[in-house]
Short mmCIF file of C-alpha atoms in Angstrom, two decimals:
data_model
loop_
_atom_site.label_atom_id
_atom_site.label_comp_id
_atom_site.label_asym_id
_atom_site.label_seq_id
_atom_site.Cartn_x
_atom_site.Cartn_y
_atom_site.Cartn_z
CA MET A 1 85.25 176.08 64.71
CA SER A 2 82.55 173.33 64.92
CA GLY A 3 82.77 170.87 68.19
CA THR A 4 83.02 167.86 65.62
CA VAL A 5 86.30 169.22 64.24
CA VAL A 6 89.01 168.30 65.97
CA PRO A 7 92.52 171.00 65.37
CA ARG A 8 95.07 170.72 63.39
CA ARG A 9 97.26 170.12 65.74
CA VAL A 10 95.78 167.44 67.78
CA ALA A 11 95.09 165.30 64.99
CA GLY A 12 99.23 165.99 63.24
CA LEU A 13 99.47 164.43 67.32
CA VAL A 14 97.09 161.43 67.17
CA VAL A 15 99.08 160.70 63.32
CA ALA A 16 102.59 160.86 65.13
CA LEU A 17 101.55 158.45 67.62
CA LEU A 18 99.63 156.06 65.14
CA LEU A 19 103.34 156.16 62.93
CA GLY A 20 105.52 155.34 66.08
CA ALA A 21 103.49 152.80 67.79
CA VAL A 22 102.49 150.64 64.83
CA PRO A 23 106.33 149.49 64.70
CA ALA A 24 106.67 147.95 67.61
CA ALA A 25 102.80 146.60 68.50
CA ALA A 26 103.87 144.49 64.67
CA GLN A 27 107.00 143.03 66.81
CA GLY A 28 106.50 140.17 69.76
CA PRO A 29 103.09 139.36 71.88
CA GLY A 30 100.90 141.75 72.00
CA VAL A 31 97.84 143.49 74.54
CA PHE A 32 93.98 144.91 73.46
CA GLU A 33 92.58 146.70 75.95
CA ILE A 34 88.70 147.85 75.85
CA PHE A 35 89.36 151.08 79.02
CA ALA A 36 87.49 153.78 80.72
CA SER A 37 89.30 156.44 82.09
CA ARG A 38 88.86 159.42 84.09
CA GLN A 39 90.42 162.23 85.63
CA GLN A 40 90.39 162.99 89.77
CA SER A 41 87.93 165.48 88.99
CA PRO A 42 84.12 164.48 89.62
CA ALA A 43 83.49 167.65 86.97
CA THR A 44 85.09 165.92 84.62
CA PRO A 45 83.93 163.51 81.79
CA LEU A 46 84.07 159.66 81.27
CA LEU A 47 86.43 158.59 78.53
CA GLY A 48 86.44 155.25 76.96
CA GLY A 49 88.30 154.12 74.67
CA ILE A 50 90.87 151.04 73.08
CA SER A 51 94.77 150.28 73.46
CA LEU A 52 96.94 148.58 71.49
CA GLY A 53 100.24 146.92 73.16
CA SER A 54 103.95 145.45 71.99
CA TYR A 55 106.17 144.27 74.60
CA HIS A 56 110.05 142.18 73.67
CA GLY A 57 110.08 140.90 77.75
CA ALA A 58 110.09 143.65 80.74
CA ILE A 59 109.64 146.43 78.33
CA GLY A 60 106.28 147.40 76.21
CA MET A 61 105.60 150.33 74.03
CA ARG A 62 101.33 150.81 73.86
CA ILE A 63 99.34 153.47 73.00
CA SER A 64 95.34 154.58 74.13
CA GLY A 65 92.96 156.35 72.54
CA ALA A 66 89.33 157.74 74.18
CA LEU A 67 86.79 159.39 73.90
CA ASN A 68 83.84 160.58 75.18
CA LEU A 69 81.33 161.28 72.33
CA THR A 70 78.24 163.79 73.95
CA THR A 71 75.56 165.84 71.51
CA ALA A 72 75.14 169.60 71.04
CA GLN A 73 72.66 169.74 74.11
CA ASP A 74 75.06 167.72 76.56
CA SER A 75 78.23 169.79 75.58
CA ASN A 76 75.99 173.17 76.22
CA PHE A 77 76.17 171.51 79.14
CA LEU A 78 79.48 170.74 80.13
CA GLY A 79 80.45 173.82 78.54
CA ALA A 80 79.07 174.81 81.28
CA ARG A 81 81.09 172.89 84.53
CA TYR A 82 84.12 173.83 82.92
CA GLY A 83 83.17 177.49 83.07
CA TYR A 84 82.19 178.48 80.06
CA ASP A 85 79.61 180.72 77.97
CA GLY A 86 77.56 177.35 76.95
CA GLY A 87 74.84 179.64 75.26
CA CYS A 88 73.89 179.36 71.58
CA ARG A 89 75.94 181.13 68.57
CA ARG A 90 74.87 179.62 65.68
CA PRO A 91 72.41 182.22 63.09
CA HIS A 92 69.18 179.33 63.26
CA CYS A 93 69.11 179.02 67.27
CA HIS A 94 65.88 180.92 66.83
CA ASP A 95 64.01 177.98 65.16
CA GLY A 96 64.94 176.33 67.96
CA LEU A 97 62.53 174.76 71.49
CA ARG A 98 63.55 175.81 74.99
CA SER A 99 64.10 173.06 77.41
CA GLY A 100 65.29 172.29 81.19
CA GLY A 101 66.03 176.41 80.89
CA TYR A 102 68.69 176.42 77.72
CA ARG A 103 68.27 176.47 74.50
CA GLN A 104 67.70 173.51 71.96
CA ASP A 105 67.84 173.27 67.93
CA ALA A 106 67.78 171.71 64.55
CA MET A 107 71.19 170.12 65.85
CA GLY A 108 71.43 169.59 69.42
CA MET A 109 71.34 165.54 68.80
CA SER A 110 74.03 164.93 66.25
CA PRO A 111 76.98 163.80 67.82
CA SER A 112 80.60 164.90 68.81
CA ILE A 113 83.55 165.20 70.61
CA GLY A 114 83.71 166.29 74.61
CA ALA A 115 86.57 165.31 75.69
CA TRP A 116 89.38 163.19 74.54
CA SER A 117 93.19 161.45 74.77
CA ALA A 118 95.38 160.09 73.12
CA ASP A 119 99.26 158.40 74.85
CA LEU A 120 102.29 156.45 73.26
CA ASP A 121 103.60 155.16 76.05
CA LEU A 122 106.64 153.39 76.89
CA ILE A 123 106.01 150.14 79.57
CA PHE A 124 108.17 148.91 81.94
CA ALA A 125 107.49 145.83 83.40
CA PRO A 126 109.72 144.14 85.61
CA VAL A 127 107.70 140.90 86.52
CA ARG A 128 105.73 140.18 83.16
CA PRO A 129 108.11 137.97 81.94
CA VAL A 130 108.42 135.91 84.55
CA PRO A 131 106.04 133.37 85.77
CA ALA A 132 107.80 132.36 88.93
CA LEU A 133 107.82 136.11 90.63
CA ARG A 134 103.87 136.45 89.01
CA ALA A 135 103.28 133.16 91.01
CA LEU A 136 104.86 134.41 93.85
CA LEU A 137 101.89 137.67 92.57
CA LEU A 138 99.20 135.91 93.15
CA GLY A 139 98.51 136.39 89.03
CA PHE A 140 99.64 141.25 89.76
CA SER A 141 102.24 141.77 87.41
CA PRO A 142 103.29 145.58 88.19
CA TYR A 143 104.49 148.03 85.60
CA ALA A 144 105.77 151.81 85.74
CA PHE A 145 105.21 153.82 82.52
CA ALA A 146 106.25 157.35 81.12
CA GLY A 147 104.91 158.55 77.89
CA ILE A 148 103.76 161.13 75.38
CA GLY A 149 100.53 162.24 74.30
CA GLY A 150 96.81 164.90 74.38
CA TYR A 151 94.41 165.84 76.23
CA GLY A 152 91.10 167.77 75.97
CA VAL A 153 87.77 168.74 76.98
CA ARG A 154 85.83 170.34 73.29
CA PRO A 155 82.81 172.00 74.64
CA ALA A 156 80.54 173.56 71.85
CA ASN A 157 80.58 177.57 71.32
CA ALA A 158 83.87 177.41 73.57
CA ALA A 159 87.28 177.31 73.55
CA ASP A 160 89.16 174.30 72.65
CA THR A 161 90.98 172.65 75.57
CA SER A 162 93.09 171.03 73.73
CA ASN A 163 96.84 170.62 74.77
CA ALA A 164 99.37 168.38 73.53
CA THR A 165 101.03 166.18 77.33
CA TRP A 166 103.46 164.40 78.91
CA SER A 167 102.39 162.06 81.34
CA VAL A 168 104.05 159.38 83.91
CA GLY A 169 101.99 156.49 85.69
CA ALA A 170 102.49 153.32 87.37
CA GLY A 171 99.43 149.89 87.79
CA ALA A 172 99.24 145.74 87.96
CA HIS A 173 97.74 144.06 85.40
CA HIS A 174 96.61 140.48 87.05
CA GLU A 175 95.56 137.91 84.55
CA LEU A 176 92.09 135.70 84.80
CA LEU A 177 91.97 133.31 82.51
CA GLY A 178 95.67 133.00 80.76
CA TRP A 179 95.01 135.27 78.05
CA LEU A 180 91.84 137.18 79.16
CA GLY A 181 93.10 139.55 82.07
CA VAL A 182 92.33 142.87 83.95
CA ALA A 183 94.41 146.08 84.54
CA ALA A 184 93.95 148.96 86.88
CA GLU A 185 96.50 152.69 86.65
CA ALA A 186 96.95 155.71 87.67
CA ARG A 187 98.55 158.79 85.02
CA TYR A 188 99.79 161.94 86.16
CA ARG A 189 99.63 164.24 82.94
CA GLN A 190 100.76 167.67 82.39
CA PRO A 191 100.71 169.88 79.06
CA PHE A 192 103.95 170.37 78.24
CA SER A 193 103.74 174.10 77.84
CA ASN A 194 103.29 174.64 81.02
CA ASP A 195 106.72 174.29 83.03
CA SER A 196 106.39 173.88 86.15
CA GLY A 197 106.50 169.96 86.50
CA PHE A 198 104.89 168.53 89.67
CA THR A 199 102.04 171.14 91.09
CA PRO A 200 100.98 171.63 94.84
CA THR A 201 97.54 170.26 93.07
CA TRP A 202 98.71 167.88 91.40
CA ARG A 203 95.97 165.46 92.62
CA ASP A 204 93.42 167.29 90.46
CA LYS A 205 94.99 166.04 87.37
CA LEU A 206 95.03 162.65 88.09
CA GLN A 207 93.20 160.23 85.64
CA TYR A 208 93.07 156.87 86.83
CA ARG A 209 91.89 154.05 84.05
CA VAL A 210 90.75 150.90 84.53
CA GLY A 211 90.23 148.08 81.90
CA LEU A 212 89.76 144.48 80.09
CA THR A 213 92.87 142.79 78.40
CA ALA A 214 93.42 139.96 76.08
CA SER A 215 96.63 138.85 75.55
CA PHE A 216 97.36 137.66 71.35
CA GLY A 217 100.69 136.70 69.58
CA GLY A 218 103.84 134.99 72.12
CA ARG A 219 106.81 134.35 72.65
CA ARG A 220 108.50 132.87 68.47
CA ARG A 221 105.00 132.17 68.47
CA SER A 222 104.62 130.05 64.60
CA ASN A 223 102.04 128.29 62.89
CA GLU A 224 104.13 125.32 62.53
CA ALA A 225 106.15 123.05 63.96
CA PRO A 226 110.07 123.86 64.39
CA PRO A 227 111.95 121.96 61.89
CA MET A 228 114.21 120.57 63.92
CA ALA A 229 111.13 118.61 66.02
CA ALA A 230 111.00 116.52 62.52
CA ALA A 231 114.39 115.39 62.90
CA VAL A 232 113.87 114.57 66.51
CA PRO A 233 113.21 110.36 66.27
CA ASN A 234 115.99 109.92 63.68
CA ALA A 235 118.47 112.21 65.75
CA PRO A 236 122.05 110.01 67.01
CA CYS A 237 122.30 110.45 70.57
CA GLY A 238 123.61 108.92 73.55
CA ARG A 239 121.31 109.14 75.92
CA ALA A 240 117.54 111.58 76.84
CA PRO A 241 117.32 114.52 76.96
CA CYS A 242 119.81 115.49 74.48
CA PRO A 243 121.58 119.00 72.71
CA ALA A 244 120.32 119.35 68.91
CA ASP A 245 123.83 121.26 69.32
CA ASP A 246 127.15 122.95 70.62
CA ALA A 247 125.34 125.93 71.85
CA ALA A 248 121.84 123.52 72.74
CA ALA A 249 125.09 122.50 75.09
CA GLU A 250 126.05 125.21 76.15
CA ARG A 251 122.72 127.28 77.10
CA LEU A 252 122.21 123.84 78.82
CA ARG A 253 124.98 124.57 81.26
CA ASP A 254 123.71 128.39 81.30
CA PRO A 255 121.49 129.11 85.02
CA ARG A 256 118.45 131.31 83.28
CA PHE A 257 117.61 128.15 80.78
CA ALA A 258 114.89 127.53 82.85
CA GLN A 259 113.81 130.96 82.85
CA ARG A 260 113.96 131.65 79.80
CA LEU A 261 112.11 127.52 78.66
CA LEU A 262 109.71 128.91 80.54
CA ASP A 263 108.88 132.36 79.75
CA PHE A 264 109.02 130.09 76.17
CA ALA A 265 106.39 128.33 77.58
CA ASP A 266 104.23 130.57 79.06
CA GLY A 267 103.59 132.51 75.50
CA TYR A 268 101.74 129.32 74.25
CA VAL A 269 98.64 129.61 77.01
CA GLY A 270 95.61 128.79 75.36
CA VAL A 271 96.79 126.60 72.13
CA GLN A 272 94.21 123.80 72.13
CA TYR A 273 95.02 120.30 73.26
CA ALA A 274 95.07 117.55 70.23
CA THR A 275 95.40 114.10 70.95
CA GLY A 276 99.18 112.73 69.63
CA GLY A 277 99.14 116.91 68.84
CA SER A 278 102.70 118.94 68.97
CA SER A 279 102.40 121.88 67.26
CA PRO A 280 100.66 124.97 67.85
CA ARG A 281 98.52 124.34 64.35
CA THR A 282 97.62 121.32 65.47
CA GLY A 283 97.79 121.72 69.02
CA PHE A 284 99.31 119.99 72.07
CA ASP A 285 99.44 116.79 73.77
CA ALA A 286 101.13 116.39 77.69
CA PRO A 287 103.99 115.26 75.78
CA GLY A 288 103.46 117.35 72.05
CA PHE A 289 104.47 120.36 74.25
CA VAL A 290 106.68 119.38 76.65
CA ARG A 291 109.28 118.20 73.28
CA PHE A 292 108.41 121.40 71.31
CA VAL A 293 109.10 123.48 74.37
CA PHE A 294 112.15 121.93 74.51
CA GLY A 295 112.50 121.69 71.48
CA GLU A 296 112.33 125.18 70.59
CA GLN A 297 115.35 125.16 72.80
CA GLY A 298 117.11 123.04 70.95
CA VAL A 299 116.84 120.08 73.82
CA ARG A 300 116.07 116.83 72.20
CA LEU A 301 113.27 114.70 74.22
CA PRO A 302 111.56 111.15 73.74
CA VAL A 303 108.45 111.45 71.96
CA SER A 304 106.54 109.81 74.29
CA VAL A 305 105.99 110.31 78.22
CA ASN A 306 106.65 106.45 78.90
CA ASP A 307 110.16 107.23 77.34
CA MET A 308 110.43 111.35 79.15
CA ALA A 309 109.78 109.30 82.12
CA ALA A 310 113.62 107.74 81.99
CA ALA A 311 114.74 110.50 80.41
CA GLY A 312 117.17 113.08 82.93
CA THR A 313 117.93 112.12 87.04
CA GLU A 314 115.42 111.31 89.39
CA VAL A 315 114.04 113.69 92.07
CA SER A 316 112.03 113.76 94.78
CA THR A 317 108.44 115.04 93.95
CA ARG A 318 108.31 116.72 96.86
CA THR A 319 107.82 120.20 96.00
CA TRP A 320 111.06 121.76 98.04
CA SER A 321 112.70 119.27 95.88
CA LEU A 322 111.96 120.58 92.82
CA ARG A 323 112.66 123.12 90.68
CA PRO A 324 111.29 125.19 87.60
CA GLY A 325 111.99 123.25 84.89
CA ASP A 326 111.65 119.91 85.97
CA LEU A 327 109.02 117.48 83.94
CA LEU A 328 106.55 116.05 86.30
CA PHE A 329 104.85 112.43 85.76
CA PHE A 330 101.10 111.56 86.85
CA SER A 331 99.64 108.04 86.55
CA ASN A 332 95.69 107.97 86.65
CA ASP A 333 95.71 105.07 88.69
CA GLN A 334 98.47 105.51 91.17
CA THR A 335 101.33 103.64 89.64
CA SER A 336 103.53 102.63 87.80
CA ALA A 337 102.15 103.65 84.24
CA ILE A 338 102.22 107.31 83.73
CA ASP A 339 100.02 108.94 81.48
CA HIS A 340 100.28 112.26 81.72
CA VAL A 341 103.65 114.94 82.09
CA ALA A 342 103.92 118.70 83.02
CA ILE A 343 106.08 121.06 83.25
CA TYR A 344 106.99 122.41 87.17
CA VAL A 345 107.32 126.00 87.47
CA GLY A 346 107.32 126.80 91.07
CA HIS A 347 106.35 127.80 94.30
CA GLU A 348 103.54 124.54 93.46
CA ARG A 349 102.52 125.66 89.79
CA ILE A 350 102.67 123.55 87.02
CA ILE A 351 102.57 124.44 83.19
CA HIS A 352 100.64 121.78 80.38
CA SER A 353 98.65 120.73 77.82
CA THR A 354 95.70 118.99 79.63
CA ALA A 355 92.59 117.16 77.91
CA SER A 356 90.92 117.86 81.31
CA GLY A 357 92.07 120.96 81.10
CA GLY A 358 91.27 121.27 76.39
CA GLY A 359 94.65 122.81 76.13
CA VAL A 360 98.06 124.27 77.51
CA ARG A 361 97.42 126.42 80.82
CA TYR A 362 99.06 126.63 84.31
CA ASP A 363 97.66 124.28 87.74
CA THR A 364 98.44 124.48 91.03
CA LEU A 365 99.09 120.44 92.70
CA GLY A 366 97.06 121.04 95.51
CA GLY A 367 94.88 123.82 94.54
CA GLY A 368 90.90 123.16 94.61
CA GLU A 369 89.55 120.08 93.40
CA ARG A 370 91.13 119.62 90.11
CA GLY A 371 95.00 121.40 91.71
CA GLN A 372 94.58 117.96 94.42
CA TRP A 373 94.21 115.39 92.00
CA PHE A 374 97.29 116.53 90.52
CA ALA A 375 98.95 116.22 93.29
CA ASP A 376 97.47 113.09 94.63
CA HIS A 377 98.58 111.36 91.17
CA LEU A 378 101.97 112.78 91.47
CA VAL A 379 104.10 109.60 91.05
CA SER A 380 107.20 110.45 89.50
CA ALA A 381 110.10 113.85 88.66
CA ARG A 382 113.00 113.35 87.07
CA ARG A 383 115.21 116.65 86.17
CA VAL A 384 116.48 117.18 82.62
CA ILE A 385 117.93 120.63 82.27
CA THR A 386 121.57 119.45 83.37
CA ASP A 387 122.12 116.49 81.43
CA ALA A 388 122.56 115.32 77.32
CA GLY A 389 120.70 112.24 75.48
CA SER A 390 118.91 110.89 73.12
CA PRO A 391 115.39 110.62 72.00
CA ASN A 392 113.51 107.27 72.60
CA ASP A 393 110.83 107.17 69.31
CA SER A 394 107.38 104.95 70.89
CA ALA A 395 104.04 105.76 70.49
CA PRO A 396 103.36 109.09 72.40
CA ARG A 397 100.71 108.39 75.60
CA GLY A 398 99.50 111.76 77.62
CA THR A 399 96.15 111.92 78.43
CA ASP A 400 95.34 112.78 82.62
CA GLY A 401 91.96 111.97 84.29
CA ALA A 402 91.84 115.37 86.23
CA PRO A 403 88.26 117.23 87.57
CA ARG A 404 87.82 119.61 84.75
CA PRO A 405 88.05 123.18 85.67
CA GLU A 406 85.04 124.66 87.06
CA GLY A 407 82.48 126.19 84.76
CA THR A 408 83.46 124.14 81.91
CA THR A 409 81.56 121.08 80.13
CA ARG A 410 83.32 118.23 78.47
#
């Protein structure tokens, strides 16, 4: 069989993986990754590949594929490294030229598949949906996985070593710019045909992988503002914040409400800043983002940042007094005039739509010049999750004067 022809059993395996993973990938936020992988032995080829994953909370599904493309000449050399006979057995080899101790022919530079891998993995990432825990781990999110797939080294003019495999492994992901990140993992791979489980030489079967990831989509992310948000200014309510209905009022009393709120807000990191904006389609300003996030959870807040600063219950701005979900208010001139609002995440981190940062992002109070600006200009904090009230419509305002993030220009 030619080195460029994938065996039928391999093709069937890849098709099965695609059919199994595509429905999962169509749901929830996704992660696209470009990666390089290699097994423990330095003699094994380096593979380059891509993967597509989809997550629902801490559970994810991922499909990956990687190839090592080589020439027929390199495949002969690869076969020698693996103990295969790399000699040419094609009838037209007598037309070739000898070079470096082996024979080349007219097809010597044609591309072929030197090695391949394909995997469908079920992933468990307990820290991924919890921004506060990721903050504790400095942005790292560990995960474990188990999967099925295949792996093969395919030297020219030699037996195909492709096998269907099962695998288990673990790794970690780290966010660099919100949507951009890096990942590294180790995988133990074993053929289904081998029923010995973990062998004494299990380290030789480890496959290491490093990659660059890009997140897309988001939790319940939409290009339009929710219908409830448009109805807020005219909604009757006693005092802000106001639950939209009995179900929303019940959610407010749930101790897990703050975490769900922050988990939802995290899905909009990277949305652009827009003055007066209140939807993902047009972008958000500071009060627009806060109002949208709370509104999607069924809680109405006032339109303007000044009215938000009167909602709920006042709490100390000392970090040990703050709870996740509290609203923090900032003044450019450190007076009572409120210019900006953010949602407190925990561990001195905030999530907000910031003019100086270009959109929805995280910042750390006191972290660097930018974080220090927010720490110095924090003037009040309000706890809104446990109160009920009504909105108060007025002109929006919410442009911060913080230094721009490093590496950005006006």
